[in-house]
Coordinates of C-alpha atoms and ligand atoms in Angstrom, one line a residue:
X1 CA 0.0 0.0 0.0
X2 CA 1.9 3.0 -1.2
X3 CA 0.4 5.4 1.4
X4 CA 2.5 3.7 4.1
X5 CA 5.7 3.3 2.2
X6 CA 8.6 5.4 3.5
X7 CA 8.9 7.3 0.2
X8 CA 5.6 7.7 -1.6
X9 CA 6.5 8.2 -5.3
X10 CA 5.2 11.7 -5.9
X11 CA 5.0 14.9 -4.0
X12 CA 1.2 14.7 -4.0
X13 CA 1.3 11.2 -2.7
X14 CA 3.6 12.3 0.1
X15 CA 1.5 15.2 1.1
X16 CA -1.5 12.9 1.1
X17 CA 0.4 10.6 3.4
X18 CA 1.2 13.6 5.6
X19 CA -2.5 14.7 5.5
X20 CA -3.6 11.3 6.7
X21 CA -0.6 10.9 9.1
X22 CA -2.7 10.8 12.2
X23 CA -5.0 8.1 10.9
X24 CA -2.1 6.1 9.4
X25 CA 0.3 6.4 12.2
X26 CA -0.8 3.1 13.8
X27 CA -1.4 1.3 10.6
X28 CA 2.0 2.3 9.1
X29 CA 3.7 0.7 12.0
X30 CA 7.4 0.0 11.3
X31 CA 7.3 1.6 7.9
X32 CA 6.4 4.9 9.5
X33 CA 10.0 5.2 10.8
X34 CA 11.0 7.1 7.7
X35 CA 13.2 9.5 9.6
X36 CA 15.5 6.9 11.1
X37 CA 19.1 6.9 9.8
X38 CA 20.3 4.0 7.7
X39 CA 21.8 1.2 9.8
X40 CA 25.2 1.9 8.3
X41 CA 25.3 5.4 9.7
X42 CA 24.2 4.3 13.2
X43 CA 27.2 2.1 13.7
X44 CA 29.7 4.6 12.3
X45 CA 32.3 6.4 14.4
X46 CA 33.1 10.1 14.2
X47 CA 35.1 10.8 11.0
X48 CA 33.8 7.7 9.3
X49 CA 33.1 8.0 5.6
X50 CA 31.0 6.1 3.1
X51 CA 32.7 3.5 0.9
X52 CA 32.1 5.7 -2.1
X53 CA 34.1 8.9 -1.6
X54 CA 31.5 11.2 -3.0
X55 CA 29.2 13.9 -1.5
X56 CA 26.3 15.6 -3.4
X57 CA 25.5 18.9 -1.8
X58 CA 22.6 21.2 -2.8
X59 CA 22.9 24.7 -1.2
X60 CA 21.8 28.3 -1.9
X61 CA 23.9 30.2 -4.4
X62 CA 26.6 32.7 -3.1
X63 CA 26.5 31.0 0.3
X64 CA 30.0 29.6 1.0
X65 CA 33.6 30.7 1.0
X66 CA 35.4 29.7 -2.2
X67 CA 38.0 27.5 -0.5
X68 CA 35.6 25.6 1.9
X69 CA 34.7 22.8 -0.5
X70 CA 38.2 22.4 -1.9
X71 CA 39.7 22.2 1.7
X72 CA 37.2 19.6 2.7
X73 CA 37.9 17.5 -0.5
X74 CA 41.6 17.7 0.2
X75 CA 41.3 16.9 3.9
X76 CA 39.0 13.8 3.5
X77 CA 39.6 12.7 -0.1
X78 CA 35.9 13.0 -0.8
X79 CA 34.7 14.5 -4.1
X80 CA 32.0 17.1 -3.6
X81 CA 29.5 17.7 -6.3
X82 CA 28.1 21.1 -5.3
X83 CA 24.8 22.3 -6.9
X84 CA 23.1 25.6 -6.1
X85 CA 19.5 26.9 -6.0
X86 CA 18.0 30.2 -5.2
X87 CA 14.4 29.3 -4.1
X88 CA 12.9 27.1 -1.4
X89 CA 10.1 26.2 -3.7
X90 CA 12.4 24.6 -6.2
X91 CA 14.1 22.5 -3.4
X92 CA 10.7 21.5 -2.0
X93 CA 9.4 20.2 -5.3
X94 CA 12.6 18.1 -5.7
X95 CA 12.5 16.8 -2.2
X96 CA 8.9 15.8 -2.3
X97 CA 9.4 14.0 -5.6
X98 CA 12.3 12.0 -4.0
X99 CA 15.4 10.5 -5.5
X100 CA 17.1 13.9 -5.6
X101 CA 20.5 12.3 -5.6
X102 CA 21.6 14.8 -2.9
X103 CA 23.2 13.9 0.4
X104 CA 22.9 17.3 2.0
X105 CA 20.4 20.1 1.4
X106 CA 19.9 23.5 3.0
X107 CA 16.2 24.5 2.9
X108 CA 14.9 27.3 5.1
X109 CA 13.5 26.3 8.5
X110 CA 9.8 26.9 7.8
X111 CA 10.0 24.8 4.6
X112 CA 12.0 22.2 6.3
X113 CA 9.4 21.8 9.0
X114 CA 6.8 20.7 6.4
X115 CA 9.4 18.5 4.7
X116 CA 10.3 16.7 7.9
X117 CA 6.6 16.0 8.4
X118 CA 6.5 14.6 4.9
X119 CA 9.3 12.2 5.9
X120 CA 11.9 13.3 3.4
X121 CA 14.8 13.6 5.8
X122 CA 16.6 11.2 8.1
X123 CA 17.5 11.8 11.7
X124 CA 21.0 13.0 12.3
X125 CA 23.4 10.7 14.0
X126 CA 24.7 13.1 16.6
X127 CA 27.6 10.7 17.6
X128 CA 29.1 11.7 14.3
X129 CA 28.8 15.4 15.0
X130 CA 31.8 16.1 17.2
X131 CA 31.5 19.9 16.8
X132 CA 27.8 20.2 17.8
X133 CA 28.8 21.8 21.1
X134 CA 30.1 24.8 19.1
X135 CA 26.6 25.9 18.1
X136 CA 24.8 28.7 19.9
X137 CA 22.3 27.1 22.3
X138 CA 19.8 30.0 21.8
X139 CA 19.8 29.5 18.0
X140 CA 19.5 25.7 18.4
X141 CA 16.5 26.3 20.7
X142 CA 15.0 28.7 18.2
X143 CA 15.3 26.3 15.3
X144 CA 14.0 23.4 17.4
X145 CA 10.6 25.1 17.0
X146 CA 10.7 23.6 13.4
X147 CA 12.6 20.4 14.3
X148 CA 11.9 19.2 17.9
X149 CA 15.1 18.2 19.7
X150 CA 17.1 19.3 16.7
X151 CA 16.7 15.8 15.5
X152 CA 17.1 16.3 11.8
X153 CA 18.9 19.6 11.2
X154 CA 21.7 22.0 12.1
X155 CA 21.5 25.7 11.2
X156 CA 23.9 26.7 8.4
X157 CA 23.3 30.5 8.3
X158 CA 20.6 32.9 9.1
X159 CA 19.7 36.4 7.9
X160 CA 17.1 39.0 7.1
X161 CA 15.3 40.4 4.1
X162 CA 15.7 44.1 3.4
X163 CA 16.3 46.6 0.7
X164 CA 19.5 46.9 -1.2
X165 CA 20.0 50.2 -3.0
X166 CA 22.3 52.2 -5.1
X167 CA 23.1 55.2 -2.8
X168 CA 23.9 57.8 -5.5
X169 CA 21.1 56.8 -8.0
X170 CA 18.5 57.1 -5.3
X171 CA 19.9 60.4 -4.0
X172 CA 19.8 61.8 -7.5
X173 CA 16.3 60.7 -8.3
X174 CA 14.8 61.5 -4.9
X175 CA 17.0 63.1 -2.2
X176 CA 14.4 62.5 0.5
X177 CA 13.5 59.0 -0.5
X178 CA 12.2 56.9 2.5
X179 CA 15.1 54.6 2.6
X180 CA 14.1 53.4 6.0
X181 CA 10.7 52.1 5.0
X182 CA 9.2 49.4 2.8
X183 CA 7.2 52.2 1.3
X184 CA 10.2 52.8 -0.9
X185 CA 9.3 49.7 -2.8
X186 CA 5.7 48.9 -1.8
X187 CA 4.1 52.4 -2.2
X188 CA 3.4 52.9 -5.9
X189 CA 4.0 56.6 -5.6
X190 CA 7.7 55.9 -4.7
X191 CA 8.2 52.8 -6.8
X192 CA 7.1 54.7 -9.9
X193 CA 10.0 57.1 -9.4
X194 CA 12.5 54.3 -9.5
X195 CA 11.1 52.3 -12.4
X196 CA 13.7 53.4 -14.9
X197 CA 16.7 52.8 -12.7
X198 CA 15.4 49.3 -11.9
X199 CA 13.6 47.6 -9.1
X200 CA 13.9 43.9 -8.4
X201 CA 12.0 41.8 -5.9
X202 CA 13.0 38.4 -4.5
X203 CA 11.3 35.5 -6.2
X204 CA 10.2 34.2 -2.9
X205 CA 6.4 34.1 -2.4
X206 CA 6.4 33.4 1.3
X207 CA 9.0 36.0 2.2
X208 CA 7.4 38.8 0.1
X209 CA 4.0 38.0 1.4
X210 CA 5.3 38.4 5.0
X211 CA 7.0 41.6 4.1
X212 CA 3.9 43.1 2.6
X213 CA 1.8 42.0 5.6
X214 CA 4.4 43.8 7.9
X215 CA 4.1 46.9 5.7
X216 CA 0.3 46.7 6.0
X217 CA 0.5 46.4 9.8
X218 CA -0.8 42.8 9.7
X219 CA 0.5 39.5 11.2
X220 CA 3.4 38.5 9.0
X221 CA 2.4 34.9 9.4
X222 CA -1.3 35.4 8.7
X223 CA -2.8 32.5 6.7
X224 CA -6.1 34.4 6.3
X225 CA -7.0 34.4 2.5
X226 CA -8.4 37.9 2.9
X227 CA -5.0 39.1 4.1
X228 CA -3.5 37.4 1.1
X229 CA -5.8 39.3 -1.2
X230 CA -4.6 42.6 0.4
X231 CA -1.0 41.5 -0.2
X232 CA -1.8 40.7 -3.9
X233 CA -3.5 44.0 -4.4
X234 CA -0.6 45.9 -3.0
X235 CA 1.9 43.9 -5.1
X236 CA -0.2 44.5 -8.2
X237 CA 0.0 48.2 -7.6
X238 CA 3.7 48.2 -7.9
X239 CA 4.0 45.4 -10.5
X240 CA 4.3 47.9 -13.5
X241 CA 7.4 49.4 -11.8
X242 CA 9.2 46.1 -11.1
X243 CA 11.8 45.1 -13.6
X244 CA 12.9 41.8 -12.3
X245 CA 11.7 39.1 -9.9
X246 CA 14.7 37.0 -9.0
X247 CA 16.7 35.8 -6.0
X248 CA 20.3 35.7 -7.1
X249 CA 21.0 37.8 -10.2
X250 CA 20.3 41.0 -8.3
X251 CA 23.7 40.7 -6.6
X252 CA 25.5 41.3 -9.9
X253 CA 22.9 43.7 -11.1
X254 CA 23.2 45.9 -8.0
X255 CA 27.0 45.8 -8.1
X256 CA 27.0 46.9 -11.8
X257 CA 24.5 49.7 -11.3
X258 CA 21.9 47.9 -13.4
X259 CA 19.4 48.0 -10.6
X260 CA 18.9 50.8 -8.1
X261 CA 16.6 48.9 -5.7
X262 CA 16.5 45.2 -4.8
X263 CA 14.5 43.6 -2.1
X264 CA 17.0 41.0 -1.2
X265 CA 18.8 38.9 1.4
X266 CA 21.1 40.7 3.8
X267 CA 24.3 39.0 3.0
X268 CA 23.6 39.0 -0.7
X269 CA 23.2 42.8 -0.7
X270 CA 26.5 43.1 1.2
X271 CA 28.2 40.9 -1.3
X272 CA 26.9 43.2 -4.0
X273 CA 28.4 46.1 -2.0
X274 CA 31.8 44.4 -1.9
X275 CA 31.7 43.4 -5.6
X276 CA 30.9 47.1 -6.5
X277 CA 33.8 48.3 -4.4
X278 CA 36.1 45.7 -6.0
X279 CA 35.0 46.7 -9.5
X280 CA 36.1 50.3 -8.6
X281 CA 33.5 52.0 -10.9
X282 CA 32.1 54.2 -8.1
X283 CA 28.9 52.2 -7.5
X284 CA 27.9 52.4 -3.9
X285 CA 25.5 49.8 -2.6
X286 CA 23.9 49.9 0.9
X287 CA 21.4 47.7 2.8
X288 CA 18.4 48.9 4.8
X289 CA 16.3 47.0 7.3
X290 CA 13.1 49.0 7.2
X291 CA 11.7 50.5 10.4
X292 CA 8.4 48.6 10.1
X293 CA 10.4 45.4 10.7
X294 CA 11.2 42.5 8.5
X295 CA 11.6 38.7 8.6
X296 CA 14.4 36.6 10.0
X297 CA 15.1 33.2 8.5
X298 CA 17.3 30.2 9.2
X299 CA 18.7 27.9 6.6
X300 CA 19.2 24.3 7.8
X301 CA 21.5 21.4 6.9
X302 CA 19.5 18.3 6.4
X303 CA 20.2 14.8 5.0
X304 CA 17.5 13.3 2.7
X305 CA 16.2 9.9 3.8
X306 CA 17.3 8.3 0.6
X307 CA 20.9 9.9 0.7
X308 CA 23.5 7.5 -0.7
X309 CA 26.3 9.0 1.3
X310 CA 25.0 9.8 4.7
X311 CA 28.3 9.5 6.6
X312 CA 30.0 11.8 4.1
X313 CA 27.1 14.3 4.7
X314 CA 27.6 14.0 8.5
X315 CA 31.3 14.6 8.0
X316 CA 30.7 17.7 5.9
X317 CA 28.2 19.1 8.4
X318 CA 30.7 18.5 11.2
X319 CA 33.4 20.2 9.1
X320 CA 31.2 23.2 8.6
X321 CA 30.8 23.4 12.3
X322 CA 34.5 23.8 12.9
X323 CA 34.9 27.3 14.3
X324 CA 37.4 28.5 11.8
X325 CA 35.5 27.0 8.8
X326 CA 32.2 28.5 10.0
X327 CA 33.9 31.9 10.4
X328 CA 35.5 31.8 7.0
X329 CA 32.1 31.2 5.5
X330 CA 30.5 34.0 7.4
X331 CA 33.4 36.4 6.5
X332 CA 33.0 35.6 2.8
X333 CA 29.2 35.7 2.5
X334 CA 28.2 38.1 5.3
X335 CA 25.7 35.9 7.0
X336 CA 25.8 34.9 10.7
X337 CA 26.2 31.1 11.2
X338 CA 24.8 30.4 14.7
X339 CA 28.2 28.9 15.7
X340 CA 29.2 30.5 18.9
X341 CA 32.7 29.2 18.9
X342 CA 33.3 30.8 15.5
X343 CA 32.7 34.3 16.7
X344 CA 36.3 34.9 17.7
X345 CA 37.3 34.3 14.1
X346 CA 34.8 36.6 12.5
X347 CA 36.4 39.7 11.0
X348 CA 35.6 42.8 13.1
X349 CA 34.0 44.6 10.1
X350 CA 31.6 41.7 9.7
X351 CA 31.0 41.2 13.4
X352 CA 30.3 44.9 13.9
X353 CA 28.1 45.4 10.9
X354 CA 24.5 45.8 12.0
X355 CA 23.3 44.6 8.6
X356 CA 24.9 41.2 9.4
X357 CA 24.3 41.1 13.2
X358 CA 21.3 43.4 13.9
X359 CA 21.1 45.1 17.2
X360 CA 18.8 43.8 19.9
X361 CA 16.4 46.6 19.2
X362 CA 16.2 45.8 15.5
X363 CA 16.1 42.1 16.2
X364 CA 13.0 42.6 18.3
X365 CA 11.2 43.8 15.1
X366 CA 12.2 40.7 13.1
X367 CA 9.5 38.1 12.7
X368 CA 10.3 34.5 12.2
X369 CA 8.7 32.8 9.3
X370 CA 6.4 30.0 10.3
X371 CA 5.4 27.0 8.3
X372 CA 2.1 27.3 6.3
X373 CA -0.6 24.7 5.6
X374 CA -1.0 23.1 2.3
X375 CA -4.2 24.9 1.4
X376 CA -2.8 28.3 2.1
X377 CA 0.4 27.3 0.3
X378 CA -1.6 26.6 -2.9
X379 CA -3.4 30.0 -2.6
X380 CA 0.0 31.7 -2.1
X381 CA 1.5 30.0 -5.1
X382 CA -1.4 31.0 -7.4
X383 CA -1.3 34.5 -6.1
X384 CA 2.4 34.7 -6.7
X385 CA 2.1 33.5 -10.2
X386 CA -0.4 36.3 -10.9
X387 CA 2.1 38.8 -9.5
X388 CA 4.9 37.3 -11.6
X389 CA 3.0 37.4 -14.8
X390 CA 1.3 40.7 -13.9
X391 CA -2.2 39.5 -14.5
Ligands
N2P401 C1 22.1 33.1 -0.3 C2 20.7 33.4 0.1 C3 20.2 32.6 1.2 C4 19.1 33.2 1.9 N1 22.4 33.6 -1.5 C5 17.8 32.6 1.8 N2 17.4 32.0 3.0

């Protein structure tokens, strides 16, 4: 009976299994233990590798120091195939379909929560994670809201969504532009002014819907379809002024002066700032966390239930938790890593940058993103498609 099999063949089937989970729990019996690690991993000792010295990683783009993978390969003799994505939705579709071929994936916590419930990940073998004690207990506690007892996942990086902008272009077009407010992008009267210098919005339905809800003074995690209508109405008002909807190209575009405003991820905008400086063409990029507040997210390291190289995946997770390795990554990509022991190795300009590590006051205005139900998710996806296509 496929509904009880560990890996139902299609995403729909898995979600159906999830939907009926309560009823099926008893009936599924042993087969319900989809999250258990393979026997081979249970017996392994720290540092153990799989027989095949390969690791297939699927991570966000622009999210790791250039030398990290090379160093790991050299240290352990494991060949890493490193693929990148720039949207949780893409990852989710693959994970729910199964047979991704990946051994390690980094979805955001609110997506991961649904995916754990769908049975797509195995439990971590913590005996293999010798550096677990380096993690910040308060961050581990926070992400346990999505993964009780931190059974399946370790945080990789966290960050915020905000506004990246070209300092001089904005000043020239509107010297008193409300740089400290989402109105800069979400109020059509301002957005219209920046149409020609280029506005880009993250292709991230759930993030943008939370941001618009914050701007409208609503609960950022509201799953009320009426609130979603308000979000769509607001987004449609600015749609004619939005040039691009994407979640990675904006780094290069901001750095080159091809966009003057990008709703983007904190570290990505800071990478754009650095690339602009390095290019030496006088483009100045800055990041604003609007006064209305924003969202905070956590990207998590998880091992698919059907991973072929689970020990290598544990080894890589453990490697990424080494203080110096974690710090190198944060120094390169400007995202905090949740690894307390790495803080001493974080460059002072990164550590003291409030765009990377927001002050307690700003942090208090950041809302975590919570997992949404399947029905709401469908509405959200349809609404987002209408925004993307502008109709
Ligand atoms: C990396 C963006 C990761 C942030 N380029 C999304 N959670």
